[in-house]
XYZ file of C-alpha atoms in Angstrom:
470
model
C 2.342 0.490 33.143
C 5.544 -0.410 32.535
C 4.499 -2.706 29.722
C 2.401 -0.162 28.434
C 5.114 2.310 28.431
C 6.973 0.147 26.755
C 4.912 0.206 24.003
C 3.955 3.492 23.637
C 7.882 3.902 23.642
C 8.828 1.204 20.784
C 5.308 3.103 18.879
C 7.111 6.439 18.503
C 11.222 4.545 18.072
C 9.117 2.774 15.034
C 7.196 5.691 13.866
C 10.118 8.336 13.997
C 13.025 5.509 12.569
C 10.962 5.859 9.807
C 10.698 9.434 9.007
C 14.200 9.438 9.639
C 15.163 6.996 6.842
C 11.722 8.062 4.642
C 13.702 11.103 4.544
C 16.955 10.164 4.092
C 16.012 8.070 0.665
C 13.976 11.283 0.109
C 16.611 13.577 -0.184
C 19.398 11.196 -1.017
C 17.991 9.079 -3.848
C 19.047 9.816 -6.978
C 16.661 12.155 -9.407
C 13.536 10.566 -10.924
C 15.114 7.189 -10.039
C 11.483 5.730 -8.814
C 9.267 4.347 -11.019
C 7.373 6.500 -13.136
C 8.233 9.146 -11.148
C 8.907 11.658 -14.028
C 5.269 11.093 -15.620
C 3.366 11.605 -11.895
C 5.832 15.015 -11.454
C 4.336 16.269 -15.209
C 1.745 15.432 -13.711
C 1.682 17.856 -10.879
C 3.513 20.446 -12.276
C 0.277 20.522 -15.334
C -2.018 19.977 -13.014
C 0.039 23.353 -10.521
C 0.189 25.517 -14.518
C -2.863 24.593 -16.152
C -5.435 23.796 -13.031
C -7.279 20.549 -13.549
C -6.904 18.425 -14.837
C -4.473 17.023 -17.771
C -5.447 14.575 -20.937
C -3.387 11.507 -21.619
C -2.738 11.935 -25.440
C -0.482 10.482 -27.944
C 2.654 11.611 -27.698
C 2.889 11.521 -23.557
C 4.837 8.417 -23.929
C 7.991 8.289 -25.376
C 9.440 4.527 -25.274
C 12.746 5.761 -26.831
C 13.393 9.488 -24.654
C 12.953 7.087 -21.590
C 14.861 4.395 -22.452
C 17.816 6.676 -23.175
C 16.795 8.853 -19.890
C 16.942 5.553 -18.220
C 20.029 4.239 -19.264
C 22.350 7.248 -18.312
C 21.116 7.099 -15.144
C 18.711 10.687 -15.835
C 22.144 12.467 -16.718
C 21.829 16.525 -17.222
C 21.979 16.337 -21.702
C 18.723 14.297 -21.499
C 16.730 16.120 -19.549
C 15.677 18.226 -21.517
C 13.052 15.350 -22.608
C 11.493 14.687 -19.012
C 8.597 16.747 -20.175
C 7.438 14.400 -22.961
C 6.944 11.837 -20.376
C 3.314 12.014 -19.117
C 1.444 8.607 -19.376
C -0.305 8.916 -16.222
C -2.534 11.996 -16.866
C -5.465 9.425 -16.847
C -4.791 8.528 -13.211
C -7.638 9.846 -11.142
C -6.872 13.478 -9.827
C -6.698 13.142 -5.834
C -2.951 13.025 -5.122
C -2.146 15.574 -7.798
C -4.264 18.056 -5.628
C -3.081 17.815 -2.509
C 0.591 17.678 -3.621
C 0.236 20.776 -6.000
C 0.326 23.713 -3.436
C 3.890 22.040 -2.621
C 5.246 22.476 -6.001
C 4.576 26.327 -5.755
C 5.791 26.393 -2.411
C 8.755 24.720 -3.349
C 8.775 26.254 -6.836
C 8.716 22.876 -8.256
C 11.481 21.419 -6.257
C 11.684 17.718 -6.184
C 12.212 16.892 -2.628
C 9.632 18.962 -1.161
C 6.715 16.764 -3.277
C 9.304 13.609 -1.690
C 9.277 14.483 1.707
C 4.680 14.997 1.199
C 4.586 11.057 0.369
C 6.692 10.317 3.110
C 4.563 12.366 5.567
C 1.824 10.356 3.756
C 3.812 6.910 4.639
C 3.863 7.978 8.094
C -0.370 7.199 8.479
C 0.218 4.209 6.894
C 2.838 3.227 9.329
C 1.305 4.184 12.306
C -2.717 2.567 10.978
C -0.742 -0.814 10.487
C -0.267 -0.453 14.257
C -3.647 0.536 15.176
C -4.908 -1.970 13.167
C -2.984 -4.978 14.469
C -3.429 -3.671 18.011
C -7.362 -3.675 17.488
C -6.678 -7.498 16.319
C -5.383 -8.997 19.413
C -5.324 -6.286 21.752
C -3.140 -8.404 24.045
C -0.306 -9.113 21.636
C 1.431 -5.386 21.900
C 4.952 -7.302 20.160
C 2.672 -8.605 17.135
C 1.291 -4.772 16.474
C 5.440 -3.859 16.741
C 6.563 -6.328 14.437
C 3.775 -5.388 11.297
C 4.620 -1.684 12.245
C 8.412 -2.427 11.332
C 7.718 -4.961 8.758
C 5.352 -2.355 7.077
C 7.630 0.527 7.842
C 11.193 -0.774 7.267
C 10.752 -2.659 4.310
C 13.140 -1.324 1.312
C 10.904 -0.932 -1.687
C 8.418 -0.104 0.370
C 10.155 3.109 1.872
C 11.737 3.569 -1.669
C 8.022 4.193 -3.300
C 6.754 6.097 -0.255
C 9.951 8.539 -0.818
C 9.364 9.431 -4.355
C 6.802 11.375 -6.678
C 3.204 8.927 -6.974
C 0.213 8.136 -5.268
C 1.325 5.327 -3.588
C 1.485 6.511 -0.088
C -1.880 8.427 -0.204
C -3.555 4.905 -1.663
C -2.303 3.235 1.243
C -3.275 5.535 3.818
C -7.302 5.332 2.307
C -6.937 1.364 2.455
C -5.515 1.624 5.782
C -8.490 4.443 6.832
C -10.996 1.639 5.784
C -9.328 -1.642 6.647
C -9.764 0.637 10.635
C -13.734 1.572 9.253
C -14.013 -2.061 8.101
C -12.637 -3.585 11.594
C -14.029 -1.231 14.181
C -17.817 -1.201 12.317
C -17.900 -5.764 12.352
C -16.591 -4.837 15.797
C -19.571 -3.507 17.275
C -20.867 -6.451 16.709
C -18.586 -9.233 18.261
C -15.125 -8.471 19.302
C -12.548 -9.148 16.644
C -10.283 -11.314 19.110
C -11.291 -14.961 19.510
C -12.131 -15.997 22.773
C -9.157 -18.218 23.323
C -7.081 -14.723 23.153
C -9.533 -12.993 25.284
C -10.315 -14.129 28.185
C -7.603 -13.560 30.920
C -6.345 -10.710 29.039
C -9.298 -7.392 29.966
C -5.975 -6.575 32.569
C -3.180 -6.282 30.111
C -5.547 -4.597 27.626
C -6.433 -2.315 30.401
C -2.693 -0.825 30.085
C -3.117 -0.620 26.727
C -5.713 1.956 26.503
C -4.355 3.648 29.913
C -1.617 4.709 27.658
C -3.644 5.124 24.268
C -3.724 2.666 22.052
C -5.729 -0.568 21.483
C -9.571 -0.784 22.497
C -9.518 -2.046 26.027
C -10.849 -5.894 26.312
C -13.945 -4.689 27.889
C -15.038 -1.665 26.098
C -18.235 -1.454 24.819
C -18.615 -1.561 21.425
C -22.031 -0.488 20.555
C -21.719 2.950 20.848
C -19.132 3.473 17.413
C -21.451 6.457 16.016
C -21.171 8.119 13.151
C -17.467 7.310 12.137
C -18.414 3.623 12.095
C -21.482 4.676 10.047
C -21.774 4.194 5.734
C -21.401 7.408 5.483
C -18.237 7.561 6.393
C -17.312 4.157 4.460
C -18.613 6.050 1.807
C -16.258 8.911 1.907
C -13.200 6.746 1.866
C -13.824 4.624 -0.522
C -15.440 7.731 -3.298
C -11.666 9.428 -1.797
C -10.220 6.441 -2.940
C -11.751 6.599 -6.681
C -9.709 9.478 -7.118
C -7.493 8.748 -6.139
C -5.914 5.770 -8.185
C -7.401 2.606 -9.547
C -5.369 -0.370 -7.786
C -7.196 0.490 -4.523
C -10.938 0.459 -5.432
C -11.072 -3.185 -4.203
C -12.210 -1.688 -1.215
C -15.403 -1.026 -2.941
C -16.171 -4.807 -2.947
C -14.286 -5.330 1.043
C -16.830 -2.665 2.219
C -20.314 -4.151 1.042
C -18.731 -7.484 2.348
C -18.588 -5.701 6.062
C -21.695 -4.890 5.901
C -23.367 -8.358 4.893
C -21.557 -9.792 7.674
C -22.530 -7.354 10.424
C -26.443 -7.761 8.866
C -25.187 -11.353 8.419
C -24.304 -11.159 12.579
C -27.092 -9.517 13.761
C -29.817 -10.773 12.307
C -31.455 -7.882 11.823
C -34.461 -7.125 8.936
C -32.902 -7.108 5.102
C -33.839 -3.398 5.194
C -31.550 -2.701 7.317
C -29.224 -4.434 4.968
C -30.333 -2.720 1.790
C -30.639 0.860 3.832
C -26.581 0.721 4.611
C -25.282 -0.455 1.411
C -27.783 2.052 -0.360
C -26.121 4.810 2.537
C -22.963 3.774 1.666
C -23.186 3.147 -2.952
C -24.450 6.701 -2.982
C -22.222 8.373 -1.077
C -19.198 6.495 -2.812
C -20.593 7.423 -6.119
C -21.085 10.304 -6.003
C -17.323 11.426 -5.266
C -16.442 8.758 -7.486
C -19.043 9.616 -10.662
C -17.497 13.149 -10.633
C -14.977 11.528 -12.410
C -16.058 9.187 -14.297
C -18.446 11.742 -15.875
C -14.960 13.405 -16.719
C -13.638 10.777 -17.501
C -16.297 9.753 -20.289
C -16.453 13.154 -21.664
C -12.771 12.937 -22.505
C -12.307 9.383 -24.176
C -15.564 8.896 -24.559
C -18.035 5.832 -22.664
C -17.469 3.368 -21.719
C -14.061 4.203 -21.169
C -14.719 5.740 -17.554
C -11.327 4.878 -15.835
C -9.535 6.047 -18.972
C -7.670 2.861 -18.529
C -8.574 2.506 -22.810
C -6.877 5.819 -23.932
C -3.659 4.870 -21.851
C -3.722 1.093 -23.769
C -3.856 3.068 -27.207
C -1.039 5.533 -25.621
C 1.281 2.860 -24.471
C 0.819 0.915 -27.627
C 4.860 -0.589 -27.773
C 5.000 -1.448 -24.885
C 6.152 -4.628 -23.893
C 3.099 -6.905 -24.010
C 3.357 -10.564 -22.137
C 2.269 -12.215 -25.270
C 5.016 -10.987 -26.855
C 7.269 -11.723 -24.195
C 5.878 -15.361 -23.590
C 6.283 -16.414 -27.617
C 9.839 -14.883 -27.768
C 10.789 -17.157 -24.007
C 8.538 -19.268 -23.531
C 5.305 -19.730 -20.725
C 7.460 -21.643 -18.754
C 10.476 -19.002 -18.812
C 7.932 -16.230 -18.340
C 6.235 -17.772 -15.254
C 9.564 -18.615 -13.736
C 11.140 -14.470 -14.101
C 7.980 -13.301 -13.123
C 8.113 -15.222 -10.008
C 11.274 -14.734 -9.006
C 11.744 -10.801 -10.192
C 8.024 -10.356 -8.099
C 9.493 -11.834 -5.266
C 12.753 -9.558 -4.985
C 10.995 -6.479 -6.224
C 9.209 -6.986 -3.179
C 11.488 -6.725 -0.710
C 14.096 -4.524 -3.414
C 14.958 -4.027 -6.559
C 15.077 0.119 -7.183
C 15.503 2.579 -9.553
C 14.073 1.368 -12.841
C 14.301 -1.664 -11.670
C 17.606 -2.007 -13.535
C 18.714 -2.672 -9.752
C 18.576 -5.663 -7.328
C 20.625 -6.473 -4.740
C 23.818 -8.275 -6.101
C 26.504 -10.155 -4.548
C 26.779 -11.711 -1.082
C 25.521 -9.798 0.665
C 21.890 -8.575 -1.737
C 21.629 -12.415 -1.868
C 21.743 -12.945 2.369
C 19.164 -11.082 2.082
C 16.636 -12.375 0.075
C 17.116 -15.457 1.747
C 16.703 -13.333 5.252
C 13.099 -12.416 4.050
C 12.444 -15.382 1.168
C 12.352 -16.924 5.333
C 11.007 -14.729 6.451
C 7.563 -15.144 3.720
C 7.993 -19.300 4.136
C 7.259 -18.946 7.932
C 4.266 -16.201 7.469
C 3.017 -18.239 5.165
C 3.281 -21.565 6.750
C 2.274 -20.442 9.929
C -0.251 -18.759 8.930
C -3.504 -21.075 9.666
C -2.478 -20.983 12.753
C -1.154 -18.187 13.428
C -4.560 -15.824 12.476
C -6.812 -18.246 14.844
C -6.626 -15.929 17.147
C -8.446 -13.428 14.845
C -12.432 -13.583 14.642
C -13.599 -15.025 11.371
C -14.823 -12.420 10.088
C -11.482 -9.878 10.422
C -9.760 -13.178 8.574
C -12.428 -13.450 5.548
C -11.718 -9.816 5.005
C -8.279 -9.549 4.995
C -8.140 -12.610 3.474
C -10.301 -10.878 0.265
C -8.333 -7.791 0.215
C -5.022 -10.150 -0.463
C -6.624 -11.826 -2.704
C -8.021 -9.032 -4.630
C -5.082 -7.130 -4.963
C -2.795 -10.212 -5.783
C -5.571 -10.945 -8.950
C -5.198 -7.650 -9.656
C -1.520 -8.153 -10.455
C -2.007 -10.960 -12.378
C -4.614 -9.719 -14.388
C -2.750 -6.742 -15.475
C 0.168 -9.336 -16.295
C -2.321 -10.895 -18.511
C -2.008 -7.888 -20.952
C 1.562 -5.999 -20.516
C 5.428 -7.255 -18.704
C 5.040 -5.622 -15.167
C 6.388 -7.527 -13.007
C 7.440 -5.727 -9.575
C 6.761 -5.832 -6.186
C 5.328 -3.191 -5.457
C 1.676 -3.771 -6.694
C 0.999 -5.933 -4.208
C 1.450 -2.737 -1.589
C -1.913 -1.830 -1.527
C -2.562 -4.480 0.495
C 1.043 -4.384 2.500
C -0.925 -4.352 5.944
C -3.063 -7.772 5.982
C -0.201 -8.693 4.160
C 2.584 -7.942 6.644
C -0.481 -8.930 9.479
C -0.861 -12.604 7.680
C 2.971 -13.026 7.697
C 3.731 -12.547 11.232
C 0.865 -13.816 12.568
C 2.284 -16.919 10.620
C 5.892 -16.563 12.214
C 4.381 -15.815 15.703
C 2.244 -19.339 15.763
C 6.371 -20.632 15.149
C 7.414 -18.387 18.501
C 4.387 -19.311 21.181
C 5.594 -20.884 23.647
C 8.514 -18.127 23.533
C 7.279 -14.764 24.433
C 10.462 -13.390 24.289
C 11.074 -14.864 21.119
C 8.213 -13.240 19.950
C 9.461 -9.391 21.207
C 12.233 -11.167 19.298
C 11.331 -11.032 16.297
C 9.866 -7.498 17.166
C 13.201 -6.299 17.071
C 14.119 -8.300 14.108
C 11.968 -6.231 12.045
C 12.564 -2.889 13.510
C 16.797 -3.497 13.047
C 15.287 -3.115 9.352
C 16.337 0.223 9.733
C 20.087 -0.071 9.097
C 19.362 -2.469 6.337
C 17.043 0.634 4.571
C 20.356 2.847 6.072
C 22.704 0.606 3.987
C 21.225 -0.112 0.732
C 20.285 3.815 0.519
C 24.168 4.728 0.740
C 26.230 2.144 -0.236
C 23.682 0.399 -3.309
C 21.329 3.095 -4.159
C 23.244 6.344 -4.734
C 26.221 4.771 -6.186
C 24.073 2.402 -8.331
C 21.775 5.075 -9.874
C 23.623 8.622 -9.753
C 24.724 9.711 -12.510
């Protein structure tokens, strides 16, 4: 019982710590000093004042005004140009619809909208724990380590505490991953036999605390929550939230196929499940795509063509390569993606320079290296089907980040965050593979990652506020 209570206390402390740190970032980060925050805010403003939905059109991207405002840290004398930044008007509307009542209640104030993102992010943090417990029910320190990394990675906190649709997108990813894992778990346990054997008592203690899944739980009766209908609703919501999470539409059919293959059912069962999923998800997404086909002309149902035409003078990768060369481009992209996945704040204008910043980057890099080097061994504790899903999620997000950067220079580590939960799982699994002989060291890793909350506070008040205030 003591172990279960310790686990529950760790969960509560990490979640409360995230809410506190996230609220501090939402309140004290200088206004508009998050990537694209003014454009996301203007989407909410237009929707609240004029109804759904705004249309992206020429003039919504003003690079000169944006450059002037960012270079002067959004000084008050230039804020009259803020409403001209409307280049996110092509985004799907769900986040903005949910946020618009707060715009009315707060009289258009920025902080309540930021706090809404923090609240959505709490769901992401909690889901990272639940998913980890689903995969390794006898390793509570593993789940707490993953939760801490997701909760306190500085760049992640900064993005969740800004006005954008990232938090809702990540929440839907977490819910969809949980659906997939429990859908697969109805067929066979996701933890490997080596992980499951001898751990029933530990898992039962966790279940009595209200966390995770009992090692001996009957796995066939998941009901409608884990039917293709539920997955269709989640992916349909993803379709009307953010294009960067459309990859979920590939993961769910893959999970349906994996379970069908494992159960060796009739082909008609596979077709029926896929058809139900596609019908529900496609109906929800189709309403938005039909609207876009009317607004921007078929086949631009995602409004990406309209967006690219509006931001025509944004820096292109081909132009950058022509000026700097391929080697310098690849080197710069790799380094910037790494640094900005940990912390490069504002509009990418505030990397962590100096002795402490270099030290933080090095420790973060060592964690990633240990995680990647040990991931193959560490993830053997997870069933093959679950490993495959996690790797596919990470691979698809990496591919879409690379694809986007083939056209525009967008070297931002936040583009990996739609797969942050699987990435954190892989990194922690890999790091744990080096510590498996010492149980105390595994708890120490979880504690060390939780201490990132202190780093977050230092970066906010020691770097972000003085570095980005007008």
